[in-house]
Coordinates of C-alpha atoms and ligand atoms in Angstrom, one line a residue:
X2 CA 119.7 147.9 113.5
X3 CA 119.9 150.5 110.8
X4 CA 122.8 152.9 110.4
X5 CA 122.0 156.3 111.8
X6 CA 122.0 159.4 109.6
X7 CA 124.0 161.2 112.2
X8 CA 126.5 158.4 112.8
X9 CA 129.6 160.6 112.1
X10 CA 129.3 162.5 115.4
X11 CA 128.7 159.5 117.6
X12 CA 130.9 156.7 119.0
X13 CA 128.3 154.8 120.9
X14 CA 125.2 153.0 119.7
X15 CA 121.8 154.5 120.7
X16 CA 120.3 152.7 123.7
X17 CA 117.3 150.5 122.7
X18 CA 115.2 152.3 125.3
X19 CA 116.0 155.6 123.7
X20 CA 115.2 154.3 120.2
X21 CA 111.8 153.1 121.4
X22 CA 111.2 156.3 123.3
X23 CA 112.1 158.8 120.6
X24 CA 110.5 156.8 117.7
X25 CA 107.4 158.3 116.2
X26 CA 107.1 156.0 113.2
X27 CA 103.9 154.3 114.5
X28 CA 102.2 157.6 114.4
X29 CA 103.8 159.6 111.6
X30 CA 103.8 156.8 109.0
X31 CA 100.5 158.0 107.8
X32 CA 102.3 161.1 106.4
X33 CA 104.2 158.9 103.9
X34 CA 102.4 160.2 100.7
X35 CA 102.9 163.8 101.7
X36 CA 106.6 163.2 102.6
X37 CA 107.2 161.6 99.2
X38 CA 105.3 164.3 97.3
X39 CA 107.3 167.0 99.2
X40 CA 110.6 165.2 98.5
X41 CA 109.8 165.0 94.8
X42 CA 109.1 168.7 94.6
X43 CA 112.3 169.4 96.6
X44 CA 114.3 167.2 94.1
X45 CA 112.8 169.1 91.1
X46 CA 113.7 172.4 92.7
X47 CA 117.3 171.2 93.4
X48 CA 117.7 170.1 89.8
X49 CA 116.1 173.3 88.4
X50 CA 118.6 175.5 90.4
X51 CA 121.4 173.1 89.4
X52 CA 122.1 172.3 93.1
X53 CA 122.0 168.6 92.0
X54 CA 122.4 167.2 88.5
X55 CA 119.3 166.5 86.5
X56 CA 120.2 162.8 86.2
X57 CA 120.3 162.4 90.0
X58 CA 117.0 164.1 90.4
X59 CA 115.5 161.6 87.9
X60 CA 116.9 158.6 89.9
X61 CA 115.6 160.1 93.2
X62 CA 112.1 160.7 91.8
X63 CA 111.6 157.3 90.4
X64 CA 113.1 155.8 93.6
X65 CA 110.6 157.8 95.7
X66 CA 107.7 156.8 93.5
X67 CA 108.6 153.2 93.8
X68 CA 108.8 153.5 97.6
X69 CA 105.3 155.0 97.6
X70 CA 104.0 152.0 95.6
X71 CA 105.8 149.6 97.9
X72 CA 104.3 151.2 101.0
X73 CA 100.9 151.0 99.5
X74 CA 101.5 147.3 98.7
X75 CA 102.6 146.7 102.3
X76 CA 106.1 146.0 101.1
X77 CA 107.9 148.3 103.6
X78 CA 109.7 147.5 106.9
X79 CA 109.2 149.8 109.8
X80 CA 111.9 150.0 112.5
X81 CA 112.2 152.1 115.6
X82 CA 115.8 152.7 115.0
X83 CA 114.9 154.9 112.0
X84 CA 112.7 157.1 114.2
X85 CA 110.2 158.7 111.9
X86 CA 108.8 158.5 108.4
X87 CA 111.3 160.9 106.9
X88 CA 114.3 158.8 108.0
X89 CA 112.5 155.6 106.9
X90 CA 112.0 156.8 103.4
X91 CA 115.5 158.3 103.0
X92 CA 117.1 155.1 104.3
X93 CA 115.0 152.9 102.0
X94 CA 115.9 155.2 99.1
X95 CA 119.6 154.8 99.9
X96 CA 119.1 151.0 99.8
X97 CA 117.2 151.2 96.5
X98 CA 119.1 153.7 94.4
X99 CA 122.5 154.0 96.2
X100 CA 124.6 157.1 96.5
X101 CA 122.2 159.5 94.7
X102 CA 119.9 159.2 97.7
X103 CA 122.4 161.1 99.9
X104 CA 121.7 164.2 97.8
X105 CA 118.0 164.4 98.7
X106 CA 118.5 166.1 102.0
X107 CA 120.6 168.9 100.5
X108 CA 119.3 172.3 101.6
X109 CA 116.7 170.7 103.8
X110 CA 116.3 169.7 107.4
X111 CA 113.7 167.4 109.0
X112 CA 112.5 170.5 110.8
X113 CA 111.2 172.2 107.7
X114 CA 110.3 168.8 106.2
X115 CA 108.0 167.8 109.0
X116 CA 106.4 171.2 109.0
X117 CA 105.7 170.8 105.2
X118 CA 104.3 167.3 105.6
X119 CA 101.9 168.2 108.4
X120 CA 100.7 171.3 106.5
X121 CA 100.1 169.2 103.4
X122 CA 98.2 166.6 105.4
X123 CA 96.2 169.2 107.3
X124 CA 95.1 171.2 104.3
X125 CA 93.8 168.0 102.7
X126 CA 92.0 166.9 105.8
X127 CA 90.6 170.4 106.5
X128 CA 89.0 170.2 103.1
X129 CA 87.6 166.8 103.9
X130 CA 86.1 168.1 107.2
X131 CA 84.6 171.1 105.3
X132 CA 83.1 168.8 102.8
X133 CA 81.5 166.7 105.5
X134 CA 80.2 169.8 107.3
X135 CA 78.6 170.9 104.1
X136 CA 77.1 167.4 103.8
X137 CA 75.6 167.6 107.2
X138 CA 74.3 171.1 106.7
X139 CA 72.6 169.7 103.6
X140 CA 71.0 166.9 105.6
X141 CA 69.7 169.4 108.2
X142 CA 68.2 171.6 105.5
X143 CA 66.5 168.7 103.8
X144 CA 65.0 167.6 107.1
X145 CA 63.9 171.1 108.0
X146 CA 62.2 171.4 104.6
X147 CA 60.4 168.1 104.7
X148 CA 59.2 168.6 108.4
X149 CA 58.3 172.3 108.0
X150 CA 54.8 171.7 109.6
X151 CA 56.1 170.0 112.7
X152 CA 55.7 172.1 115.9
X153 CA 57.5 171.3 119.1
X154 CA 58.1 172.9 122.5
X155 CA 61.1 175.2 122.6
X156 CA 63.0 175.1 125.9
X157 CA 64.8 177.4 128.2
X158 CA 66.3 175.9 131.4
X159 CA 65.1 172.6 129.9
X160 CA 61.6 173.8 130.8
X161 CA 59.0 174.1 128.1
X162 CA 59.0 177.8 127.1
X163 CA 57.3 178.6 123.8
X164 CA 56.3 176.5 120.7
X165 CA 58.7 176.6 117.8
X166 CA 59.0 174.8 114.5
X167 CA 61.1 171.7 114.6
X168 CA 62.7 173.1 111.4
X169 CA 63.6 176.3 113.3
X170 CA 65.4 174.1 115.9
X171 CA 67.2 172.1 113.2
X172 CA 68.2 175.3 111.4
X173 CA 69.8 176.5 114.7
X174 CA 72.3 173.7 114.2
X175 CA 72.7 174.7 110.6
X176 CA 73.9 178.1 111.7
X177 CA 76.4 176.5 114.2
X178 CA 77.8 174.3 111.5
X179 CA 78.0 177.1 109.1
X180 CA 80.2 179.1 111.5
X181 CA 82.3 175.9 112.0
X182 CA 82.7 175.7 108.2
X183 CA 83.9 179.3 108.2
X184 CA 86.3 178.7 111.0
X185 CA 87.9 175.7 109.2
X186 CA 88.1 177.7 105.9
X187 CA 89.8 180.6 107.7
X188 CA 92.3 178.3 109.4
X189 CA 93.1 176.8 106.0
X190 CA 94.5 180.2 104.8
X191 CA 97.2 179.9 107.5
X192 CA 97.8 176.2 107.0
X193 CA 98.3 176.7 103.2
X194 CA 101.8 178.3 103.5
X195 CA 104.9 176.5 102.3
X196 CA 107.7 176.2 105.0
X197 CA 110.3 174.1 103.1
X198 CA 113.6 175.9 102.5
X199 CA 113.7 177.2 106.1
X200 CA 116.1 174.3 106.7
X201 CA 117.0 173.7 110.3
X202 CA 116.1 177.3 111.4
X203 CA 118.1 179.9 109.6
X204 CA 117.6 179.2 105.9
X205 CA 120.3 177.7 103.7
X206 CA 123.4 178.7 101.9
X207 CA 122.2 177.0 98.7
X208 CA 120.6 179.1 95.9
X209 CA 117.2 177.4 96.4
X210 CA 114.0 178.6 94.7
X211 CA 111.2 178.3 97.4
X212 CA 108.6 179.9 95.2
X213 CA 109.1 177.1 92.6
X214 CA 108.7 174.4 95.3
X215 CA 105.5 176.2 96.5
X216 CA 104.2 176.2 92.9
X217 CA 104.9 172.5 92.5
X218 CA 103.1 171.7 95.7
X219 CA 100.2 174.1 95.0
X220 CA 100.9 176.5 97.9
X221 CA 99.7 180.0 97.3
X222 CA 102.6 181.4 99.4
X223 CA 105.9 180.7 101.1
X224 CA 106.5 181.3 104.8
X225 CA 108.3 184.6 105.6
X226 CA 110.6 183.8 108.5
X227 CA 112.7 180.6 108.7
X228 CA 112.8 180.6 112.5
X229 CA 109.0 180.9 112.7
X230 CA 108.5 178.4 109.9
X231 CA 110.1 175.5 111.8
X232 CA 108.7 176.4 115.2
X233 CA 105.1 177.4 114.3
X234 CA 102.3 175.1 115.1
X235 CA 99.5 177.7 115.3
X236 CA 97.8 176.2 112.3
X237 CA 97.4 172.9 114.2
X238 CA 96.1 174.7 117.2
X239 CA 93.6 176.6 115.1
X240 CA 92.4 173.4 113.6
X241 CA 92.0 171.8 117.0
X242 CA 90.3 174.9 118.2
X243 CA 87.8 174.9 115.3
X244 CA 87.4 171.1 115.9
X245 CA 86.7 171.7 119.6
X246 CA 84.0 174.2 118.9
X247 CA 82.5 172.0 116.2
X248 CA 82.5 169.1 118.7
X249 CA 80.7 171.3 121.2
X250 CA 77.9 171.6 118.6
X251 CA 77.9 167.9 117.7
X252 CA 77.8 167.0 121.4
X253 CA 74.9 169.4 122.1
X254 CA 73.0 167.8 119.3
X255 CA 73.9 164.3 120.7
X256 CA 72.6 165.4 124.1
X257 CA 69.3 166.5 122.6
X258 CA 68.9 163.3 120.6
X259 CA 69.6 161.2 123.8
X260 CA 67.0 163.2 125.8
X261 CA 64.5 163.2 123.0
X262 CA 64.7 159.4 122.5
X263 CA 64.0 158.7 126.2
X264 CA 60.6 157.6 127.3
X265 CA 60.3 160.9 129.3
X266 CA 60.4 162.9 126.1
X267 CA 59.5 160.4 123.4
X268 CA 60.1 162.8 120.6
X269 CA 62.2 160.6 118.4
X270 CA 63.2 157.1 117.8
X271 CA 66.6 156.0 116.6
X272 CA 66.6 153.6 113.6
X273 CA 67.6 150.1 114.7
X274 CA 70.7 150.3 112.6
X275 CA 71.9 153.2 114.6
X276 CA 71.0 151.9 118.1
X277 CA 72.4 149.3 120.4
X278 CA 70.9 146.8 122.8
X279 CA 71.6 145.8 126.4
X280 CA 73.4 142.6 127.3
X281 CA 71.1 142.1 130.2
X282 CA 67.8 144.1 129.7
X283 CA 66.0 142.7 126.7
X284 CA 63.7 145.7 126.3
X285 CA 66.5 148.3 125.9
X286 CA 67.3 150.3 122.8
X287 CA 70.2 152.6 123.6
X288 CA 71.4 155.8 121.9
X289 CA 75.1 154.7 122.2
X290 CA 76.0 156.4 118.9
X291 CA 75.0 159.8 120.2
X292 CA 76.5 159.1 123.6
X293 CA 79.8 158.3 121.9
X294 CA 79.7 161.6 119.9
X295 CA 79.1 163.4 123.2
X296 CA 81.9 161.4 124.9
X297 CA 84.4 161.8 122.1
X298 CA 84.2 165.6 122.4
X299 CA 86.4 165.3 125.4
X300 CA 89.2 163.7 123.4
X301 CA 89.2 166.6 121.0
X302 CA 89.2 169.3 123.7
X303 CA 92.1 167.4 125.3
X304 CA 94.0 167.5 122.0
X305 CA 93.6 171.3 121.9
X306 CA 94.8 171.6 125.5
X307 CA 97.7 169.2 124.9
X308 CA 99.0 171.3 121.9
X309 CA 98.6 174.6 123.8
X310 CA 100.5 173.2 126.8
X311 CA 103.2 171.6 124.6
X312 CA 103.9 174.9 122.8
X313 CA 103.5 177.5 125.6
X314 CA 107.1 177.4 126.9
X315 CA 109.1 176.3 123.9
X316 CA 112.0 178.5 123.1
X317 CA 112.5 179.2 119.4
X318 CA 113.1 177.4 117.1
X319 CA 112.4 173.6 116.7
X320 CA 112.2 171.4 119.8
X321 CA 111.6 167.7 119.9
X322 CA 108.5 168.3 122.1
X323 CA 106.8 169.2 118.8
X324 CA 106.9 165.6 117.6
X325 CA 104.0 165.1 120.1
X326 CA 101.7 167.3 117.9
X327 CA 100.8 164.5 115.5
X328 CA 98.9 162.0 117.7
X329 CA 96.4 164.5 119.0
X330 CA 96.0 166.0 115.6
X331 CA 95.5 162.7 113.8
X332 CA 93.0 161.5 116.5
X333 CA 91.1 164.7 116.2
X334 CA 90.9 164.5 112.4
X335 CA 89.6 160.9 112.7
X336 CA 87.1 161.8 115.4
X337 CA 85.6 164.8 113.8
X338 CA 85.2 163.1 110.5
X339 CA 83.7 160.0 112.0
X340 CA 81.2 162.0 114.0
X341 CA 80.1 164.0 111.0
X342 CA 79.7 160.9 108.9
X343 CA 77.5 159.3 111.6
X344 CA 75.2 162.3 111.7
X345 CA 75.0 162.5 107.9
X346 CA 73.8 159.0 107.8
X347 CA 71.7 158.9 111.0
X348 CA 69.6 162.1 110.8
X349 CA 67.6 161.3 107.7
X350 CA 66.6 158.0 109.3
X351 CA 65.5 159.3 112.7
X352 CA 61.9 158.5 113.5
X353 CA 60.2 161.8 114.4
X354 CA 57.0 161.4 116.6
X355 CA 55.0 164.3 115.3
X356 CA 52.0 163.7 117.5
X357 CA 54.0 163.6 120.7
X358 CA 55.8 166.8 119.7
X359 CA 52.5 168.5 119.0
X360 CA 50.9 167.3 122.3
X361 CA 54.0 168.6 124.2
X362 CA 53.7 172.0 122.6
X363 CA 50.1 172.2 123.6
X364 CA 50.5 171.6 127.3
X365 CA 52.6 173.2 130.0
X366 CA 51.3 176.8 129.5
X367 CA 53.5 177.5 126.5
X368 CA 50.9 180.1 125.4
X369 CA 51.2 182.2 128.6
X370 CA 53.5 184.8 126.9
X371 CA 51.0 185.0 124.0
X372 CA 48.1 185.6 126.3
X373 CA 50.1 188.5 127.9
X374 CA 50.9 189.8 124.4
X375 CA 47.2 189.6 123.7
X376 CA 46.4 191.8 126.7
X377 CA 49.1 194.3 125.6
X378 CA 47.3 194.5 122.2
X379 CA 44.2 195.3 124.1
X380 CA 45.9 198.3 125.8
X381 CA 47.4 196.8 129.0
X382 CA 51.1 197.4 129.9
X383 CA 53.3 194.3 129.5
X384 CA 54.2 194.1 133.3
X385 CA 50.5 194.3 134.3
X386 CA 49.6 191.7 131.7
X387 CA 52.4 189.4 133.0
X388 CA 51.0 189.5 136.5
X389 CA 47.5 188.9 135.2
X390 CA 48.4 185.9 133.1
X391 CA 50.5 184.6 136.0
X392 CA 47.4 184.5 138.2
X393 CA 45.5 182.8 135.4
X394 CA 48.2 180.1 135.1
X395 CA 48.1 179.6 138.8
X396 CA 44.4 179.1 138.7
X397 CA 44.6 176.8 135.7
X398 CA 47.3 174.6 137.5
X399 CA 44.9 174.3 140.5
X400 CA 42.1 173.3 138.1
X401 CA 44.4 170.9 136.2
X402 CA 43.7 172.6 132.9
X403 CA 45.6 174.5 130.2
X404 CA 45.0 178.2 129.7
X405 CA 43.1 177.6 126.5
X406 CA 40.9 175.1 128.3
X407 CA 39.5 177.7 130.7
X408 CA 36.0 179.1 129.9
X409 CA 35.9 182.7 128.6
X410 CA 34.0 183.9 131.7
X411 CA 36.7 182.4 133.9
X412 CA 39.4 184.1 131.8
X413 CA 37.5 187.3 132.1
X414 CA 37.9 187.2 135.9
X415 CA 41.6 187.9 135.3
X416 CA 41.0 190.7 132.9
X417 CA 37.8 192.2 131.4
X418 CA 39.8 192.9 128.3
X419 CA 39.8 189.2 127.3
X420 CA 37.3 188.5 124.6
X421 CA 36.2 185.5 122.5
X422 CA 38.9 186.1 119.9
X423 CA 41.6 185.1 122.5
X424 CA 41.3 181.3 121.7
X425 CA 42.5 181.7 118.1
X426 CA 45.8 183.2 119.2
X427 CA 46.5 180.5 121.8
X428 CA 47.0 177.6 119.3
X429 CA 50.6 176.4 118.6
X430 CA 50.3 177.3 114.9
X431 CA 49.1 180.9 115.7
X432 CA 51.9 181.4 118.2
X433 CA 54.6 180.2 115.9
X434 CA 53.4 182.1 112.9
X435 CA 53.0 185.4 114.7
X436 CA 56.7 185.4 115.6
X437 CA 57.7 187.3 112.6
X438 CA 60.7 189.3 114.0
X439 CA 63.8 188.7 111.9
X440 CA 65.3 185.3 112.8
X441 CA 62.0 184.2 114.5
X442 CA 60.2 180.9 114.2
X443 CA 57.3 181.9 111.9
X444 CA 56.9 179.4 109.1
X445 CA 57.4 182.0 106.4
X446 CA 60.7 183.1 107.9
X447 CA 61.9 179.5 108.4
X448 CA 61.0 178.8 104.8
X449 CA 63.1 181.8 103.8
X450 CA 66.0 180.6 106.0
X451 CA 65.9 177.2 104.3
X452 CA 65.9 178.8 100.9
X453 CA 68.9 181.0 101.8
X454 CA 70.7 177.9 103.1
X455 CA 70.0 176.0 100.0
X456 CA 71.5 178.8 97.9
X457 CA 74.5 179.0 100.2
X458 CA 75.0 175.2 100.0
X459 CA 74.9 175.1 96.2
X460 CA 77.6 177.8 96.1
X461 CA 79.7 176.0 98.7
X462 CA 79.2 172.6 97.2
X463 CA 80.6 173.9 93.9
X464 CA 83.9 174.1 95.7
X465 CA 83.4 170.7 97.4
X466 CA 82.0 168.1 94.9
X467 CA 81.7 164.8 96.8
X468 CA 79.6 165.2 99.9
X469 CA 80.0 161.7 101.2
X470 CA 83.7 161.0 101.7
Ligands
LIG525 N1 109.9 163.3 114.0 C1 110.2 164.7 114.1 C2 108.9 165.5 114.4 O1 107.9 164.9 114.2 C3 110.8 165.3 112.9 C4 111.8 166.4 113.1 C5 113.0 165.9 113.8 N2 114.0 167.0 113.9 C6 115.0 166.9 114.7 N3 115.8 167.9 114.7 N4 115.2 165.9 115.5 O2 109.0 166.6 114.9

């Protein structure tokens, strides 16, 4: 058993059950690099303000760097009795460099230390998520550009409604992911605030220089209120909220891929490398990857609810409940990144069955609205035209034909206004390309949307170089 940092006050050893129950090392050990970087900055600040001697700071910094290397080599022992990563590092430092180690925690508490570590971790991971989102938007734009001629049925109520460009459908996801990117970027502004120096809750009696620490750690500002600094987890909740919305989008896309790959739709085929088989049915090719993305969204929503619930009744300032923030946060970061990576690699390899899509957009009376619009162009009111086309559809269903398969003289029985020019407006291409209202599916508009997205992405990628972390 290791000696406790608070031993002075206690006359009894901590119960083993309590040690195991309160320990968070299994979860928070992944913060080690941030903890060490934060401690080094703290040391430099303590030396600069003459709170500790320069010589001690040097010893502490080289000791901390060695611990980092040891952890990375796997030469580090974890032990429940040392609770968390902060105590592990401090305790190892004491073993390695002796008495100087006891000065590291001057003007600092684990309460502001853990807040710092999580903020450093999350700002880095938010940047990673943003980079992946940009990568996926890139993939969608490329797909939309290369498949610009593909027409598919658009749906409402999961019933065929009107033909749209597949590219228009893909660009709808681009818009969702663009909003997600904005949400993560916005949250980053509030994560990127330096809490160290708030100490336990009230600030410290030492003449610290928080701005210097912030500068060393590349934070644009320091937190304003010490009580808030150690009890605020809004930035995590915001990340989980942005992640939840993002997972809603990824899950909707998964649902569509699952439906589209079924024999009933037959619009796409998963590449073999991204599909799975059945242990009993030899013919099966299952979309498990998409199903897991859809399923994993639940874990992310759960993380958001767990943080909200954990925080809602906490009196100020720090409470140990807050230790429970890390597991849901880390899981969410891992899940969102994994799902984005899967899509980035899967989407370019999807088999798109252009002929099936075309056939589907040419049957099921998707041109009914256009026939009504045609009658309006010939002087009929829209409501009257709606009724007229409704009767024509009903007749066509009875005849087992599509509207465009009815003879002109049959069509004329529904309205005398229908002429021979009607057939040219009832093709999927004509229907798509006449939808020229801003944001519509006409090819020219979708091409413009793709161009605008490309420009946006070039600008945003400038801030995020590597798209394939
Ligand atoms: N492991 C703790 C956490 O994650 C660190 C802070 C502990 N502070 C305390 N006063 N016990 O929240």
